[in-house]
Short mmCIF file of C-alpha atoms in Angstrom, two decimals:
data_model
loop_
_atom_site.label_atom_id
_atom_site.label_comp_id
_atom_site.label_asym_id
_atom_site.label_seq_id
_atom_site.Cartn_x
_atom_site.Cartn_y
_atom_site.Cartn_z
CA MET Y 2 7.77 24.50 11.81
CA LYS Y 3 11.08 22.73 11.28
CA THR Y 4 12.79 21.51 8.11
CA ILE Y 5 13.60 17.79 7.98
CA GLN Y 6 14.30 15.11 5.41
CA PHE Y 7 11.66 12.66 4.20
CA ARG Y 8 13.50 9.79 5.96
CA GLU Y 9 13.45 11.77 9.20
CA ALA Y 10 9.71 12.35 8.85
CA ILE Y 11 9.22 8.59 8.53
CA CYS Y 12 11.43 7.93 11.55
CA GLU Y 13 9.65 10.56 13.65
CA ALA Y 14 6.23 9.14 12.79
CA MET Y 15 7.22 5.59 13.74
CA SER Y 16 9.04 6.65 16.90
CA GLU Y 17 6.21 8.87 18.13
CA GLU Y 18 3.66 6.10 17.61
CA MET Y 19 5.90 3.54 19.35
CA ARG Y 20 6.22 5.85 22.36
CA ARG Y 21 2.47 6.32 22.38
CA ASP Y 22 1.49 2.65 22.00
CA GLU Y 23 3.58 -0.30 23.22
CA SER Y 24 1.80 -2.66 20.81
CA VAL Y 25 3.52 -0.96 17.84
CA TYR Y 26 6.77 -2.52 16.63
CA LEU Y 27 8.98 -2.40 13.52
CA MET Y 28 10.18 -5.44 11.59
CA GLY Y 29 12.20 -5.79 8.40
CA GLU Y 30 15.56 -6.31 6.75
CA GLU Y 31 18.31 -4.08 8.22
CA VAL Y 32 15.86 -1.92 10.21
CA ALA Y 33 17.73 -2.39 13.51
CA GLU Y 34 21.52 -2.76 13.57
CA TYR Y 35 22.00 -0.88 10.29
CA ASN Y 36 19.45 1.85 11.15
CA GLY Y 37 17.42 0.95 8.06
CA ALA Y 38 18.52 0.43 4.47
CA TYR Y 39 17.70 4.12 3.85
CA LYS Y 40 18.34 5.25 7.45
CA ALA Y 41 14.60 5.71 8.03
CA SER Y 42 14.81 3.94 11.41
CA LYS Y 43 17.98 5.63 12.64
CA GLY Y 44 18.30 5.44 16.43
CA MET Y 45 15.16 3.38 16.93
CA LEU Y 46 16.97 0.21 18.04
CA ASP Y 47 18.78 2.20 20.73
CA GLU Y 48 15.54 3.71 22.00
CA PHE Y 49 13.13 0.78 21.78
CA GLY Y 50 15.36 -2.28 21.94
CA ALA Y 51 15.57 -5.49 19.94
CA LYS Y 52 12.12 -6.73 20.95
CA ARG Y 53 10.41 -3.85 19.16
CA VAL Y 54 12.87 -3.09 16.35
CA ILE Y 55 13.52 -6.45 14.74
CA ASP Y 56 16.01 -7.38 12.03
CA THR Y 57 14.75 -10.21 9.84
CA PRO Y 58 16.30 -12.67 7.41
CA ILE Y 59 15.75 -12.10 3.68
CA ALA Y 60 12.39 -13.88 3.93
CA GLU Y 61 9.54 -11.51 3.06
CA LEU Y 62 6.89 -14.23 3.03
CA GLY Y 63 7.95 -15.38 6.48
CA PHE Y 64 8.13 -12.09 8.31
CA ALA Y 65 4.98 -10.76 6.62
CA GLY Y 66 3.13 -13.80 7.96
CA ILE Y 67 4.59 -13.42 11.45
CA ALA Y 68 3.57 -9.75 11.55
CA ILE Y 69 0.05 -10.42 10.28
CA GLY Y 70 -0.42 -13.20 12.83
CA SER Y 71 0.74 -10.87 15.60
CA THR Y 72 -2.10 -8.44 14.83
CA MET Y 73 -4.52 -11.16 15.94
CA THR Y 74 -2.95 -11.12 19.39
CA GLY Y 75 -3.20 -7.35 19.84
CA ASN Y 76 -0.09 -5.98 18.14
CA ARG Y 77 0.23 -3.19 15.55
CA PRO Y 78 3.28 -4.07 13.43
CA ILE Y 79 5.09 -1.92 10.87
CA VAL Y 80 6.70 -4.11 8.21
CA GLU Y 81 9.43 -2.49 6.13
CA TYR Y 82 10.22 -3.88 2.71
CA MET Y 83 13.55 -2.78 1.30
CA THR Y 84 11.50 -2.19 -1.88
CA PHE Y 85 7.96 -3.15 -2.79
CA ASN Y 86 9.43 -5.22 -5.60
CA PHE Y 87 10.38 -7.64 -2.80
CA SER Y 88 6.84 -7.59 -1.41
CA LEU Y 89 5.92 -9.91 -4.27
CA VAL Y 90 7.61 -12.69 -2.32
CA GLY Y 91 5.16 -12.06 0.53
CA ILE Y 92 2.13 -10.92 -1.45
CA ASP Y 93 0.18 -14.10 -0.64
CA GLN Y 94 0.22 -13.06 3.02
CA ILE Y 95 -0.84 -9.50 2.19
CA ILE Y 96 -3.66 -10.32 -0.23
CA ASN Y 97 -4.96 -13.61 1.18
CA ASN Y 98 -4.52 -12.96 4.89
CA ALA Y 99 -4.08 -9.29 5.86
CA ALA Y 100 -6.77 -8.02 3.49
CA LYS Y 101 -9.28 -10.74 4.41
CA ILE Y 102 -8.91 -11.43 8.14
CA ARG Y 103 -11.66 -9.00 9.17
CA GLN Y 104 -14.24 -10.42 6.73
CA MET Y 105 -13.33 -14.09 7.06
CA SER Y 106 -13.43 -13.91 10.87
CA GLY Y 107 -16.85 -12.28 10.77
CA GLY Y 108 -15.39 -9.16 12.32
CA GLN Y 109 -13.86 -11.00 15.28
CA PHE Y 110 -10.33 -10.02 14.26
CA LYS Y 111 -8.95 -6.81 12.81
CA CYS Y 112 -5.57 -6.47 11.13
CA PRO Y 113 -3.88 -3.17 12.09
CA ILE Y 114 -0.64 -3.41 10.13
CA VAL Y 115 1.45 -1.09 7.94
CA PHE Y 116 3.56 -2.43 5.08
CA ARG Y 117 5.95 0.34 4.08
CA GLY Y 118 8.92 0.87 1.78
CA PRO Y 119 9.88 2.40 -1.59
CA THR Y 120 7.90 1.96 -4.80
CA ALA Y 121 8.55 2.59 -8.51
CA SER Y 122 11.89 3.42 -10.15
CA ALA Y 123 14.92 5.01 -8.53
CA GLY Y 124 17.51 5.33 -11.26
CA GLN Y 125 19.43 2.48 -12.85
CA LEU Y 126 18.14 -0.39 -10.72
CA GLY Y 127 16.99 -2.62 -13.55
CA ALA Y 128 13.58 -3.98 -14.52
CA THR Y 129 12.91 -6.08 -11.42
CA HIS Y 130 13.68 -3.25 -8.97
CA SER Y 131 11.79 -0.45 -10.76
CA GLN Y 132 8.14 -1.46 -10.62
CA ALA Y 133 5.11 0.42 -9.30
CA PHE Y 134 2.43 -1.75 -7.70
CA GLU Y 135 0.06 0.86 -6.30
CA ASN Y 136 -2.73 -0.29 -8.60
CA TRP Y 137 -2.14 -3.97 -7.73
CA PHE Y 138 -2.71 -3.37 -4.05
CA ALA Y 139 -5.45 -0.76 -4.59
CA ASN Y 140 -7.39 -3.36 -6.56
CA THR Y 141 -7.75 -5.46 -3.40
CA PRO Y 142 -10.71 -4.82 -1.07
CA GLY Y 143 -9.51 -4.65 2.52
CA LEU Y 144 -6.30 -2.75 1.81
CA LYS Y 145 -5.66 0.99 2.00
CA VAL Y 146 -2.91 2.44 -0.20
CA VAL Y 147 -1.05 5.63 0.76
CA VAL Y 148 1.62 7.29 -1.45
CA PRO Y 149 2.92 10.60 -0.01
CA SER Y 150 5.10 12.99 -2.01
CA ASN Y 151 6.76 15.13 0.70
CA PRO Y 152 7.91 15.00 4.35
CA TYR Y 153 4.85 16.79 5.78
CA ASP Y 154 2.37 14.42 4.17
CA ALA Y 155 4.55 11.39 4.89
CA LYS Y 156 4.68 11.97 8.64
CA GLY Y 157 1.02 12.85 9.08
CA LEU Y 158 -0.20 9.99 6.92
CA LEU Y 159 2.14 7.39 8.42
CA LYS Y 160 0.90 8.21 11.92
CA ALA Y 161 -2.69 7.84 10.68
CA SER Y 162 -1.78 4.55 8.99
CA ILE Y 163 -0.23 3.10 12.14
CA ARG Y 164 -3.37 3.99 14.12
CA ASP Y 165 -5.71 2.56 11.48
CA ASP Y 166 -7.39 -0.74 12.29
CA ASP Y 167 -7.03 -2.08 8.75
CA PRO Y 168 -3.92 -3.01 6.73
CA VAL Y 169 -2.25 -0.07 5.01
CA ILE Y 170 0.23 -0.20 2.12
CA PHE Y 171 2.46 2.85 2.63
CA MET Y 172 4.64 3.54 -0.42
CA GLU Y 173 7.70 5.81 -0.45
CA SER Y 174 10.64 6.30 -2.84
CA GLU Y 175 14.41 5.90 -2.61
CA GLN Y 176 14.68 9.17 -4.51
CA MET Y 177 12.61 11.07 -1.94
CA TYR Y 178 14.34 10.05 1.29
CA GLY Y 179 16.72 13.03 1.05
CA ASP Y 180 13.99 15.53 0.13
CA LYS Y 181 13.55 18.30 2.70
CA GLY Y 182 10.33 19.97 3.77
CA GLU Y 183 8.67 21.81 6.62
CA VAL Y 184 6.97 19.76 9.32
CA PRO Y 185 5.20 21.08 12.47
CA GLU Y 186 7.04 20.80 15.78
CA GLY Y 187 3.99 19.32 17.51
CA GLU Y 188 1.89 16.27 16.75
CA TYR Y 189 -0.41 16.24 13.74
CA ILE Y 190 -2.36 13.62 11.81
CA ILE Y 191 -3.43 13.71 8.16
CA PRO Y 192 -6.57 11.61 7.57
CA ILE Y 193 -6.34 8.79 5.07
CA GLY Y 194 -8.41 9.33 1.93
CA VAL Y 195 -8.10 13.11 1.65
CA ALA Y 196 -6.37 14.61 -1.41
CA ASP Y 197 -4.59 17.96 -1.31
CA ILE Y 198 -4.71 20.76 -3.87
CA LYS Y 199 -1.02 21.64 -4.06
CA ARG Y 200 -1.54 24.42 -6.60
CA GLU Y 201 -4.73 26.32 -7.40
CA GLY Y 202 -5.56 26.82 -11.09
CA THR Y 203 -8.37 27.52 -13.51
CA ASP Y 204 -7.53 26.06 -16.94
CA VAL Y 205 -6.67 22.40 -16.41
CA THR Y 206 -6.58 19.86 -13.56
CA ILE Y 207 -3.47 17.69 -13.17
CA VAL Y 208 -3.87 14.71 -10.81
CA SER Y 209 -0.81 12.84 -9.59
CA PHE Y 210 0.81 11.26 -6.51
CA GLY Y 211 4.20 10.16 -5.21
CA LYS Y 212 7.53 11.42 -6.46
CA ILE Y 213 6.44 11.84 -10.09
CA ILE Y 214 4.24 14.81 -9.08
CA LYS Y 215 7.42 16.91 -9.13
CA GLU Y 216 7.25 16.77 -12.93
CA ALA Y 217 3.79 18.33 -12.76
CA TYR Y 218 5.14 21.21 -10.65
CA LYS Y 219 7.90 21.86 -13.20
CA ALA Y 220 5.43 21.80 -16.06
CA ALA Y 221 3.01 24.15 -14.27
CA ASP Y 222 5.77 26.73 -13.77
CA VAL Y 223 6.55 26.70 -17.50
CA LEU Y 224 2.90 26.78 -18.53
CA GLU Y 225 2.14 29.67 -16.21
CA LYS Y 226 4.57 31.81 -18.20
CA GLU Y 227 2.52 30.95 -21.28
CA GLY Y 228 -0.73 32.01 -19.64
CA ILE Y 229 -2.02 28.52 -18.76
CA SER Y 230 -3.16 28.04 -15.16
CA CYS Y 231 -2.78 24.49 -13.81
CA GLU Y 232 -4.52 23.10 -10.74
CA ILE Y 233 -2.45 20.26 -9.25
CA ILE Y 234 -4.08 17.66 -7.01
CA ASP Y 235 -1.89 15.32 -4.97
CA LEU Y 236 -4.00 12.24 -4.27
CA ARG Y 237 -1.80 11.25 -1.30
CA THR Y 238 -4.10 8.23 -0.85
CA VAL Y 239 -4.84 5.97 -3.80
CA ARG Y 240 -7.38 3.87 -1.88
CA PRO Y 241 -9.68 5.17 -0.57
CA MET Y 242 -9.53 7.78 -3.34
CA ASP Y 243 -10.78 11.33 -2.79
CA ARG Y 244 -13.23 11.20 -5.68
CA LYS Y 245 -14.97 14.43 -4.67
CA ALA Y 246 -11.77 16.49 -4.86
CA ILE Y 247 -11.05 15.28 -8.40
CA VAL Y 248 -14.57 15.76 -9.70
CA GLU Y 249 -14.99 19.22 -8.17
CA SER Y 250 -11.70 20.38 -9.67
CA VAL Y 251 -12.64 19.11 -13.14
CA LYS Y 252 -16.00 20.88 -12.88
CA LYS Y 253 -14.01 24.08 -12.38
CA THR Y 254 -11.29 23.63 -15.01
CA ASN Y 255 -13.15 21.41 -17.54
CA ARG Y 256 -9.96 19.57 -18.47
CA LEU Y 257 -8.00 16.71 -16.92
CA VAL Y 258 -4.47 15.30 -17.22
CA VAL Y 259 -3.45 12.37 -15.00
CA LEU Y 260 0.26 11.78 -14.33
CA GLU Y 261 1.28 8.41 -12.88
CA GLU Y 262 4.53 6.45 -12.85
CA ALA Y 263 3.07 3.09 -13.81
CA TRP Y 264 2.52 0.88 -16.82
CA PRO Y 265 -0.39 2.20 -18.91
CA PHE Y 266 -2.76 -0.78 -18.80
CA GLY Y 267 -5.28 -0.94 -15.94
CA ASN Y 268 -3.59 1.58 -13.64
CA VAL Y 269 -4.78 4.23 -11.17
CA ALA Y 270 -5.02 6.81 -13.97
CA THR Y 271 -7.44 4.51 -15.76
CA GLU Y 272 -9.69 4.44 -12.68
CA ILE Y 273 -9.59 8.24 -12.42
CA THR Y 274 -10.45 8.55 -16.10
CA TYR Y 275 -13.50 6.31 -15.63
CA LEU Y 276 -14.54 8.26 -12.53
CA VAL Y 277 -14.49 11.62 -14.30
CA GLN Y 278 -16.22 10.48 -17.48
CA SER Y 279 -18.97 8.87 -15.38
CA GLU Y 280 -19.50 11.70 -12.88
CA ALA Y 281 -18.39 14.86 -14.73
CA PHE Y 282 -18.72 14.04 -18.43
CA ASP Y 283 -20.81 17.10 -19.26
CA TYR Y 284 -18.16 19.37 -17.74
CA LEU Y 285 -15.32 18.12 -19.95
CA ASP Y 286 -14.20 20.37 -22.80
CA ALA Y 287 -11.59 17.88 -24.05
CA PRO Y 288 -10.79 14.16 -23.82
CA ILE Y 289 -8.86 13.17 -20.70
CA VAL Y 290 -5.14 12.50 -21.21
CA LYS Y 291 -3.19 10.13 -18.99
CA ILE Y 292 0.61 10.07 -18.85
CA ASN Y 293 2.39 6.86 -17.84
CA THR Y 294 5.64 5.00 -18.38
CA ALA Y 295 6.29 3.11 -21.59
CA ASP Y 296 4.53 -0.26 -21.74
CA THR Y 297 7.73 -2.26 -21.19
CA PRO Y 298 9.84 -3.38 -18.25
CA ALA Y 299 12.05 -0.53 -17.03
CA PRO Y 300 15.32 -0.39 -19.02
CA TYR Y 301 18.73 -0.25 -17.33
CA SER Y 302 20.29 2.09 -19.90
CA PRO Y 303 20.14 5.68 -18.60
CA VAL Y 304 19.20 6.99 -22.06
CA LEU Y 305 16.36 4.50 -22.41
CA LEU Y 306 15.23 4.99 -18.80
CA GLU Y 307 14.92 8.72 -19.38
CA GLU Y 308 12.74 8.02 -22.39
CA TRP Y 309 10.70 5.41 -20.47
CA LEU Y 310 9.78 7.69 -17.57
CA PRO Y 311 7.16 10.46 -17.75
CA ASN Y 312 8.64 13.94 -17.46
CA SER Y 313 7.64 17.60 -17.38
CA GLU Y 314 7.79 17.88 -21.17
CA ASP Y 315 5.21 15.10 -21.42
CA VAL Y 316 2.99 17.03 -19.02
CA ILE Y 317 3.35 20.25 -21.00
CA LYS Y 318 2.41 18.45 -24.24
CA ALA Y 319 -0.59 16.81 -22.57
CA VAL Y 320 -1.85 20.09 -21.13
CA LYS Y 321 -1.52 21.83 -24.48
CA LYS Y 322 -3.37 18.93 -26.10
CA VAL Y 323 -6.38 19.30 -23.81
CA MET Y 324 -6.19 23.08 -24.27
CA TYR Y 325 -6.16 22.62 -28.07
CA LYS Y 326 -2.92 24.60 -28.33
#
């Protein structure tokens, strides 16, 4: 094992897949000459050249369409958005073309493409740069949505995403690019759609994904000292969702808290809540609690932003609520 940063895990995954398959290429704003806005493509222009590592204008709709079209001629593009907030400019291409090419061509065309970049908030970036759209994309048949929380998962899942024959939305975080973690020296793949139990427990299940799961880890450490054992499930993939892992955990612990950095209405946590009440209702000893952001655009003020975001204290309160403590 070696210890690398999240951004290095992303770079390794892309580089390894580009060495393996000449149909893979990277396209996006500042991915080439600048080595990526977050240095996640450092050195790739030098290794693969300007035909396979392509700087684009600030035109998300345009380069998303070019990349999607190229899949129909045998390519496997990786499209980097500087943030998924900017993907809204190109979302027509993602929803109406990438997600539907296979069905609308009667299976004659597939669309092996990865759209990747940071999601959700990353400090004082303002309301329009602090949004989480996992549930938007996960609502669309034809798309897969992957949201890793650490370097190991990021590398293994990105390699699987690049090899997948369907479009994958791969969501990262500006605040995770510097995170360090152990990654195997050799090649490995993590299958899409498989959750991971990051912490075994017996009293309550906490389901989360992405960078916000760190707040669950903090809360579990505090609660352990109070005699409460938390099982933490990292979804890793929002769609397809590992329904079995969630249900089996709830059958063991009989309680569920869902932690998600997203607006509260119609989000991923809502879907998980419906899943558990429909498939494990008789195992529940308390109502499910979901923890989300405030139901407002993200504030710029650091004091308000801290209040807006879910944190470990919110998790502790939620766990104690379902434990009736």
